[in-house]
Short mmCIF file of C-alpha atoms in Angstrom, two decimals:
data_model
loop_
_atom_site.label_atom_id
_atom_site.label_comp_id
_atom_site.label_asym_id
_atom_site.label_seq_id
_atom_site.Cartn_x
_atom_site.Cartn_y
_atom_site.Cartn_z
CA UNK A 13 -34.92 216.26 195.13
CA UNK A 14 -31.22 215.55 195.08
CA UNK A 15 -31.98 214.16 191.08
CA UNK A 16 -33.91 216.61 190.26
CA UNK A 17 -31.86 219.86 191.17
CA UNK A 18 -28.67 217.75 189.74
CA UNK A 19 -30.65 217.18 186.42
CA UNK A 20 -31.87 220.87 186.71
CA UNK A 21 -28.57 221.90 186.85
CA UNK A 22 -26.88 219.95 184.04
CA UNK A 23 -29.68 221.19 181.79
CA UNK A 24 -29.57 225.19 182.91
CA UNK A 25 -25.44 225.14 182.54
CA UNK A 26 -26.23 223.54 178.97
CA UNK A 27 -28.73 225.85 177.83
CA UNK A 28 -26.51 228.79 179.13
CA UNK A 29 -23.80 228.12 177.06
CA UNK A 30 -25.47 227.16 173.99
CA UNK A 31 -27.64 230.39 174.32
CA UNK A 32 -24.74 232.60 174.85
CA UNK A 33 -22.81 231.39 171.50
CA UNK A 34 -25.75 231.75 169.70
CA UNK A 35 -26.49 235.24 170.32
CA UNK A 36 -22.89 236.25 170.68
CA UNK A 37 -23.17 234.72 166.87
CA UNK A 38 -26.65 236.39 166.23
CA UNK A 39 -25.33 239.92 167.66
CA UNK A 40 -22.31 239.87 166.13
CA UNK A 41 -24.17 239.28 162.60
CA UNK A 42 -26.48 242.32 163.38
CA UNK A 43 -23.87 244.34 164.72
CA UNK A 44 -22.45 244.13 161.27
CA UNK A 45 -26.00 245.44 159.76
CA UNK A 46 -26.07 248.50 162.07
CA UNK A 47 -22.47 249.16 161.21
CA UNK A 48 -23.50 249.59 157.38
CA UNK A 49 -26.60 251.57 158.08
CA UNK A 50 -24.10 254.00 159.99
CA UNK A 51 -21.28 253.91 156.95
CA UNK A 52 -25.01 254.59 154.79
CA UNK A 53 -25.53 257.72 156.83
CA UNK A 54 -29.09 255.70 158.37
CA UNK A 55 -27.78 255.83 161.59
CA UNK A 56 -25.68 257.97 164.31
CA UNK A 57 -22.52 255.55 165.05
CA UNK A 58 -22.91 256.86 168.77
CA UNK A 59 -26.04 254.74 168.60
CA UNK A 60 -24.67 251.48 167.62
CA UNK A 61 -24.90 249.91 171.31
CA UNK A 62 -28.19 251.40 171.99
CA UNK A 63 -29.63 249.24 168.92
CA UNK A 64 -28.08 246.03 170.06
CA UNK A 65 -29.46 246.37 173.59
CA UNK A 66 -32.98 247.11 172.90
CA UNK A 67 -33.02 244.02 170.11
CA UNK A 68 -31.14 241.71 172.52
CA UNK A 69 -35.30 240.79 173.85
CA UNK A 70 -36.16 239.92 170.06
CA UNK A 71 -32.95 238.13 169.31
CA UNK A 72 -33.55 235.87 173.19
CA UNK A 73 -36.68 235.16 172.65
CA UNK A 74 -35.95 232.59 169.84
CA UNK A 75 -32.67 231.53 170.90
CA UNK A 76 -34.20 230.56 174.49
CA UNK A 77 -36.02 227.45 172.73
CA UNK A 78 -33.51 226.12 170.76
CA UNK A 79 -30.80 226.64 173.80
CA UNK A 80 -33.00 225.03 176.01
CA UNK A 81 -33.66 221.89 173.30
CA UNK A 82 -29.55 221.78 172.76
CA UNK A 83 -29.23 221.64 176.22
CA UNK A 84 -31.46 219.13 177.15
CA UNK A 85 -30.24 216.77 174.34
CA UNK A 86 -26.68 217.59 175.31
CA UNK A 87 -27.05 216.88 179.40
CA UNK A 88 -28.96 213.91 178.92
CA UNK A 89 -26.84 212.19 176.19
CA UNK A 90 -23.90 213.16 178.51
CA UNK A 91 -25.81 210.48 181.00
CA UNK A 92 -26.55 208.24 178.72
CA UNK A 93 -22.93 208.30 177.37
CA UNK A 94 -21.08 208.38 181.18
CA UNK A 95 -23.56 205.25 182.11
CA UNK A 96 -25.13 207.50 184.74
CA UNK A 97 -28.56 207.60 183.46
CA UNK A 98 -28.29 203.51 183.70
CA UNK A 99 -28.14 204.32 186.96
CA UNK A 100 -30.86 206.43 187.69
CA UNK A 101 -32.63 203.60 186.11
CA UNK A 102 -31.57 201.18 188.43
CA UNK A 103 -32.98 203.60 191.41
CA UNK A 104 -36.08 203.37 190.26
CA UNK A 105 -36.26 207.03 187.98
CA UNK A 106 -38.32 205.96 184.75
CA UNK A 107 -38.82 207.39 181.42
CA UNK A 108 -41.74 209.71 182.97
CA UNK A 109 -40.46 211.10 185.97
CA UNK A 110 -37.41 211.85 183.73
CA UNK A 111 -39.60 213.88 181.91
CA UNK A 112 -41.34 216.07 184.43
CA UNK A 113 -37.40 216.64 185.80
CA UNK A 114 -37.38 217.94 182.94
CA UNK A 115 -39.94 220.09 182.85
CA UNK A 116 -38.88 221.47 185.57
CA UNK A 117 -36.05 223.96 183.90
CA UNK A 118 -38.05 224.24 180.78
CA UNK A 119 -40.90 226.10 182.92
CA UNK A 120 -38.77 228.50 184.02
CA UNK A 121 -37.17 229.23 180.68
CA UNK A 122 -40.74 229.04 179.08
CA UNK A 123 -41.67 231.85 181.73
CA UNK A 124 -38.79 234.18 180.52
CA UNK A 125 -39.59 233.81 177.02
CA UNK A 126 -42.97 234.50 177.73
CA UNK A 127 -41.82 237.73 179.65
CA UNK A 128 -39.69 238.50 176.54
CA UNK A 129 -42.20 237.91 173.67
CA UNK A 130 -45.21 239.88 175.10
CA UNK A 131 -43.42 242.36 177.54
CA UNK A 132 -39.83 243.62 176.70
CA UNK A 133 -39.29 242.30 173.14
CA UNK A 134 -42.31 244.88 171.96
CA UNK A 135 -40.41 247.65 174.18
CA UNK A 136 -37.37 246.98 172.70
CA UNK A 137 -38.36 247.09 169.20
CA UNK A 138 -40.60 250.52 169.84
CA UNK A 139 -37.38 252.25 170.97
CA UNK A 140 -35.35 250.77 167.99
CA UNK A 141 -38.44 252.46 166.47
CA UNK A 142 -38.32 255.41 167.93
CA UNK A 143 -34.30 255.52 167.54
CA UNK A 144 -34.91 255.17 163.40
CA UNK A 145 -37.73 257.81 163.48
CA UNK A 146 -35.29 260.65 165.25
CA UNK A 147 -32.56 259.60 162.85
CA UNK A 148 -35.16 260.22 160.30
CA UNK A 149 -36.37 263.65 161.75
CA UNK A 150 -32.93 264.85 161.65
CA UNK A 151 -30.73 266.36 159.10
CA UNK A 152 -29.46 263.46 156.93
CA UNK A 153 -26.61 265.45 156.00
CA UNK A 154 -25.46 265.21 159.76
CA UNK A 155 -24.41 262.12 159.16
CA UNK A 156 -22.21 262.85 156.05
CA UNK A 157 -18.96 262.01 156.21
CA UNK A 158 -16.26 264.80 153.66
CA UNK A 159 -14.50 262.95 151.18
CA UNK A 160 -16.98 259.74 151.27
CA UNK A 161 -19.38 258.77 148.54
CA UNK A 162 -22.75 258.23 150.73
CA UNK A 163 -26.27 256.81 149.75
CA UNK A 164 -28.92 259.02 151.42
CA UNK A 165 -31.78 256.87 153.16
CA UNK A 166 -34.76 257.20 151.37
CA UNK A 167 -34.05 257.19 147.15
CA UNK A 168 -31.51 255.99 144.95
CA UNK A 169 -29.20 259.36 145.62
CA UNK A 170 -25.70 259.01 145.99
CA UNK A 171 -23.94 262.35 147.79
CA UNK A 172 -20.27 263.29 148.41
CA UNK A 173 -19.16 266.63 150.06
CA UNK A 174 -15.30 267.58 150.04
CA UNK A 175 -15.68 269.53 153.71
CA UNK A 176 -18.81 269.79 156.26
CA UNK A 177 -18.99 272.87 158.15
CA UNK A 178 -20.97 271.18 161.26
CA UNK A 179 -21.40 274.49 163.15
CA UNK A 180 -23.09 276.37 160.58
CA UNK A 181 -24.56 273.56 158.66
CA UNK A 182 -23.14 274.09 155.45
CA UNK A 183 -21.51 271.69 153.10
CA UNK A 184 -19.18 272.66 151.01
CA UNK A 185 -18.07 271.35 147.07
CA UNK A 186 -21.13 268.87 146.59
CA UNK A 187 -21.75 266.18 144.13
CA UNK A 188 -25.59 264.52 143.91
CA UNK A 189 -26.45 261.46 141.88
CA UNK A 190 -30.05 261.31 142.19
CA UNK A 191 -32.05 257.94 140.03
CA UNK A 192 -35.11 257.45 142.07
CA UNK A 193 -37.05 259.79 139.75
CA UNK A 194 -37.73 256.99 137.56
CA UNK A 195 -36.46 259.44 134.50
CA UNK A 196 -33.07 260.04 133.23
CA UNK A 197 -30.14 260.13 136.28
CA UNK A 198 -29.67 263.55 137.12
CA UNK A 199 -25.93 264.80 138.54
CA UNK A 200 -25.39 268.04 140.32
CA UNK A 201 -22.74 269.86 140.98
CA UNK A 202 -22.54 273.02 143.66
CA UNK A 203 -20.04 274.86 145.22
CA UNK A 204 -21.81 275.30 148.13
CA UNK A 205 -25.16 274.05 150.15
CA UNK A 206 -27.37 274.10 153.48
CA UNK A 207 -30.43 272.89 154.47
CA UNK A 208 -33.82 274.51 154.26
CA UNK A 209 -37.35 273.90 156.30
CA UNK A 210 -40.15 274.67 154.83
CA UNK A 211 -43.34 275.41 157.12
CA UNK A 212 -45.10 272.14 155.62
CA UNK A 213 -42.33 269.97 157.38
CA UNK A 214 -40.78 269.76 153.87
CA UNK A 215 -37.12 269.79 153.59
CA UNK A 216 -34.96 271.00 150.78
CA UNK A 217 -30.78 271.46 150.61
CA UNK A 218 -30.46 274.78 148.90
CA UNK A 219 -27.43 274.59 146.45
CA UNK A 220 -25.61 277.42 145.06
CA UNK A 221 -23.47 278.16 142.54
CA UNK A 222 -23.37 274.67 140.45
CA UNK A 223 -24.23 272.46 137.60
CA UNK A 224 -27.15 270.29 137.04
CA UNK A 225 -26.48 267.33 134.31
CA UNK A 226 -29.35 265.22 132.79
CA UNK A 227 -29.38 262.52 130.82
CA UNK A 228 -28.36 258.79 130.17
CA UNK A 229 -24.39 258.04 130.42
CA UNK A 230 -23.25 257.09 126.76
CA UNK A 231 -26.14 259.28 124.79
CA UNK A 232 -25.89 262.55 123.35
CA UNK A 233 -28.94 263.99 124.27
CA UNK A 234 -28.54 265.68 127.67
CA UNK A 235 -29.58 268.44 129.55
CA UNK A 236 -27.29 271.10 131.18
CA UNK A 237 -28.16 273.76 133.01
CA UNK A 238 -26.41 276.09 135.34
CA UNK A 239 -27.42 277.98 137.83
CA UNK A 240 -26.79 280.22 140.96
CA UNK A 241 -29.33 278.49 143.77
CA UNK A 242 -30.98 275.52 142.80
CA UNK A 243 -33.24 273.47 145.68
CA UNK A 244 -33.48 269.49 145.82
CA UNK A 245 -36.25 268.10 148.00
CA UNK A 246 -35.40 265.74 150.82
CA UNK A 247 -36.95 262.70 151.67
CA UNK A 248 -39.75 263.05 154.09
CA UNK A 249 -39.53 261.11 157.33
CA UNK A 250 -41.46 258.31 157.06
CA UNK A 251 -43.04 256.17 159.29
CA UNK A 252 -41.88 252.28 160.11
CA UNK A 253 -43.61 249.26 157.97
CA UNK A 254 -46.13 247.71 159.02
CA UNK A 255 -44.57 245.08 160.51
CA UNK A 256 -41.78 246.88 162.65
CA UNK A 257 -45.00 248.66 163.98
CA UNK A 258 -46.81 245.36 164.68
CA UNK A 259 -43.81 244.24 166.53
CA UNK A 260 -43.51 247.38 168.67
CA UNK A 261 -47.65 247.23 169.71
CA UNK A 262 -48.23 246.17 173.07
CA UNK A 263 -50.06 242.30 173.28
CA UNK A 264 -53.62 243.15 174.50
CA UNK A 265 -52.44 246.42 171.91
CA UNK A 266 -52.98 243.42 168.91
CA UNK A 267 -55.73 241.74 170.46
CA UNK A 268 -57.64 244.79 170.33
CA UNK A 269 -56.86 245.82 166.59
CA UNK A 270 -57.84 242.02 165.35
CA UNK A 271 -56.19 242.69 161.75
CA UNK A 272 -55.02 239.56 160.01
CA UNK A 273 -51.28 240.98 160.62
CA UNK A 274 -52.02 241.42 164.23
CA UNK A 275 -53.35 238.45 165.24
CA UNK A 276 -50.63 236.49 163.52
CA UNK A 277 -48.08 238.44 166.02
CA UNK A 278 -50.81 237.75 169.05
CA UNK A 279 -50.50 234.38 168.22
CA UNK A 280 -46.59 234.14 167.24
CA UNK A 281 -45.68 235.69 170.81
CA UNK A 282 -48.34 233.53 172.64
CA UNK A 283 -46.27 230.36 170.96
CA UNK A 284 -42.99 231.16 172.02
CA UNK A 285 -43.49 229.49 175.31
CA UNK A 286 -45.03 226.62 174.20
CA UNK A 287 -42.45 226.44 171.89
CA UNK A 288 -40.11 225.55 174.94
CA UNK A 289 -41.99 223.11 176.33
CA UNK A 290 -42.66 220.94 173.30
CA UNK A 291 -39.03 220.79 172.62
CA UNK A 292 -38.18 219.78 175.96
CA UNK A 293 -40.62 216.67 175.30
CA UNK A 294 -39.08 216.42 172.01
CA UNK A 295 -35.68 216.35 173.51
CA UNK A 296 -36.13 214.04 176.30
CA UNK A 297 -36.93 210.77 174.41
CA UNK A 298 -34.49 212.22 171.21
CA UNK A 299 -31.09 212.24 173.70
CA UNK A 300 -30.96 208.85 174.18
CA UNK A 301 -27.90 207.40 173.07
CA UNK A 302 -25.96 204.53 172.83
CA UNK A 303 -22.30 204.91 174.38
CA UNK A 304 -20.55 203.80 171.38
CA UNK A 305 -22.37 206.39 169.35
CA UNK A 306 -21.29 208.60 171.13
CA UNK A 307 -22.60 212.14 172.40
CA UNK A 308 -23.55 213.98 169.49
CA UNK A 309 -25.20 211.17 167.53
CA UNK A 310 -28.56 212.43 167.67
CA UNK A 311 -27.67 215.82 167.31
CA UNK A 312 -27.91 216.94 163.75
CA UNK A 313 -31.28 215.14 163.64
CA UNK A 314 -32.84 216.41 166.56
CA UNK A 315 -31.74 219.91 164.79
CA UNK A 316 -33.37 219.48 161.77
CA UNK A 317 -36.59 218.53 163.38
CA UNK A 318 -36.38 221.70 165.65
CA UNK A 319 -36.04 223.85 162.23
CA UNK A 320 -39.02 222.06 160.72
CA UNK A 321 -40.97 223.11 163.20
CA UNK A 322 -39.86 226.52 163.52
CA UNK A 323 -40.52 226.59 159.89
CA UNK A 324 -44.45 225.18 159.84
CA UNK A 325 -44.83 227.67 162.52
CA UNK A 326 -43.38 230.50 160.18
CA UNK A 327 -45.47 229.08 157.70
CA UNK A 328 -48.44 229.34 159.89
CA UNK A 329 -47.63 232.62 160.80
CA UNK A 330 -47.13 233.89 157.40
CA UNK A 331 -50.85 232.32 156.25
CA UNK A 332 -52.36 233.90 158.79
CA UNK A 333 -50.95 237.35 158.20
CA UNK A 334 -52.54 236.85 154.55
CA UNK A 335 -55.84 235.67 155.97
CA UNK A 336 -55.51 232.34 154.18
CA UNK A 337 -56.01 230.45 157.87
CA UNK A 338 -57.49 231.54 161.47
CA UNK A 339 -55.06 231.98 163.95
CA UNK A 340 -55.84 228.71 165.45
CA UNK A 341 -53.28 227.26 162.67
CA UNK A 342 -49.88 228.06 164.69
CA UNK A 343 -51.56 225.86 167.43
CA UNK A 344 -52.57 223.11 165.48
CA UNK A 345 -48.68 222.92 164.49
CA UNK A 346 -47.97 223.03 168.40
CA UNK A 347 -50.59 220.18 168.81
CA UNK A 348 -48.79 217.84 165.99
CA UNK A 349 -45.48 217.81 167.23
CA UNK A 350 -47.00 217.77 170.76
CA UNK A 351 -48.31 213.96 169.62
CA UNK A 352 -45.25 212.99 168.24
CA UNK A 353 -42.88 213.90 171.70
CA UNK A 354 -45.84 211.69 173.21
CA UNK A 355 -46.05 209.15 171.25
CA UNK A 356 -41.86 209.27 171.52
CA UNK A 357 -42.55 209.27 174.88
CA UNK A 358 -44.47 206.74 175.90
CA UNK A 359 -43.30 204.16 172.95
CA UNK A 360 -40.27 203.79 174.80
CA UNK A 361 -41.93 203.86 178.04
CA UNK A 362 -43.63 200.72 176.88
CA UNK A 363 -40.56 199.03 175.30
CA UNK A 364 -38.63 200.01 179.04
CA UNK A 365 -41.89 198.21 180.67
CA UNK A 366 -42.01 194.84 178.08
CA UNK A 367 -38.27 194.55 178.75
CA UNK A 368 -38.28 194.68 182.58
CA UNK A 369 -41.58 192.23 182.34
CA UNK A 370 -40.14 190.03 179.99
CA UNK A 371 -38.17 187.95 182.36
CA UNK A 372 -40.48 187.38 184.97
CA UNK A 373 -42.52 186.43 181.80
CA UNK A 374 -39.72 184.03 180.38
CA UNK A 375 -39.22 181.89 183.90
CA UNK A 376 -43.35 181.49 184.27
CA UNK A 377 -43.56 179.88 180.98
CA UNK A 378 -40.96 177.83 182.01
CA UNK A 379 -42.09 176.58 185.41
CA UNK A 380 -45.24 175.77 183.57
CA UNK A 381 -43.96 173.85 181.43
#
């Protein structure tokens, strides 16, 4: 027990750190994204935090794996290198029982991305969901900043107001480009402008007293017509894709809709834990070392093996979701690199066995002879 909670412990402190820089890295990249979308006028900038903490479940629940295969590979070789694991040796600890030490940790991480991938990571992404959708139900001209060039959410349609008057809702000295007609780019001009609800749940900004410009830049042939109220339609607040939904649906949620999509996500949360505990086996037999190689030898391979298999599982995933292969295919990938940390496994069990045989071996063919 001593071994084991001392092994537990190296591993845990190494996956702790490695996890944290990653999503401090991860965050920090989306934080970035959510920080355009509010420039864009997509989002409330009061909202920012409330985004990152209801993705931080989506963004763990793939950085638990590969913290917990880093961290493995990283305590052990740290034995290896510090001549400590030749000394477990000598006390009798062998290639196996390292393993289910190992296992030990990578249970309770696997049990936490479980929790994440079918519990809090489809929460999460229903109230990022749900955040969107009330940004979309909104005025989008809240979110307008005077004297900034904005693109609306929703079309091609650039806007620019020179003041806002936020208490009665009107904007005033406007200037719309609008291409998402598919026609010629249309520029208006208006002194003045508010918003107007129609009883359909359509919604128009009303301008008055303005321009409206038609035609392609460089060409002759344009339209110009002015005009004392003039209405442009707003875009309708629409729904989430498909797969933003998919990702916000309860587990047993999927299971019951058995769509292609949805059992592809069924499936791609149910993996996640495995995923843990085949890269622990993976990582076990991987961090051995040699002390002059030193401790991060094995590193950059035993990287690129964890992406190829993240990436046959994405494949997997992704054939599914086009109903080119039953969902069985993500676990077939599971099963394949499952034999190979085996075979790792016991190959150099055998090799440990042949070499502490071989003497014994050596000095009975010679008292025979």
């Amino acid at each position: 027990m001593i071994v084991f909670r001392y092994l537990t412990r190296e591993v845990l402190i190494s996956t702790a750190a490695v996890s944290t820089i990653l999503l401090m890295i991860i965050v920090s990249g989306r934080f970035i994204k959510y920080l355009g979308d509010a420039a864009a006028g997509k989002l409330a900038p009061e909202l920012l935090s409330q985004m990152l903490l209801y993705r931080l479940p989506g963004f763990l629940e793939l950085i638990l794996p590969l913290g917990l295969f880093l961290g493995v590979l990283l305590a052990f070789g740290r034995l290896y290198l510090e001549s400590e694991m030749v000394v477990l040796r000598a006390c009798g600890i062998s290639q196996k029982r390292l393993v289910l030490y190992a296992l030990g940790p990578a249970t309770v991480v696997a049990l936490v991305v479980g929790l994440l991938s079918m519990q809090l990571s489809p929460l999460g992404a229903q109230r990022t969901a749900d955040l969107y959708l009330q940004q979309d139900n909104i005025n989008a001209f809240d979110t307008l900043v005077p004297g900034r060039f904005q693109q609306l959410p929703g079309g091609n349609r650039v806007t620019y107001t020179e003041s806002l008057d936020a208490a009665a809702g009107g904007l005033e000295r406007l200037f719309i480009s609008d291409s998402s007609q598919g026609g010629a780019p249309v520029v208006v001009l208006a002194e003045r402008g508010y918003r107007y609800d129609t009883q359909d749940n359509g919604r128009f900004l009303v301008l008055q007293d303005g321009v409206r410009y038609e035609g392609v830049p460089g060409d002759a042939n344009y339209r110009r017509i002015q005009y004392g109220e003039y209405g442009v339609r707003l875009p309708d607040a629409a729904a989430e894709l498909q797969s933003a939904e998919l990702e916000a649906m309860p587990t047993l949620a999927l299971l019951a809709d058995g769509s292609n999509a949805a059992m592809a996500q069924f499936h791609w949360r149910l993996s996640l834990p495995v995923l843990a505990l085949v890269v622990t086996l993976l990582a076990v037999p991987m961090s051995r070392t040699n002390p002059r190689q030193g401790r991060f030898a094995k590193l950059i391979p035993s990287i690129v093996l964890y992406l190829l298999y993240l990436t046959l599982l994405g494949a997997a995933r992704g054939a599914v979701e086009d109903g080119k292969a039953p969902g069985l295919s993500l676990w077939l990938v599971h099963a394949g690199f499952l034999a190979l940390a085996l075979n790792l496994i016991f190959a150099e069990h055998f090799w440990e066995r042949l070499g502490q045989r071989l003497p014994s071996l050596l000095s009975l063919k010679r008292g025979r002879a």
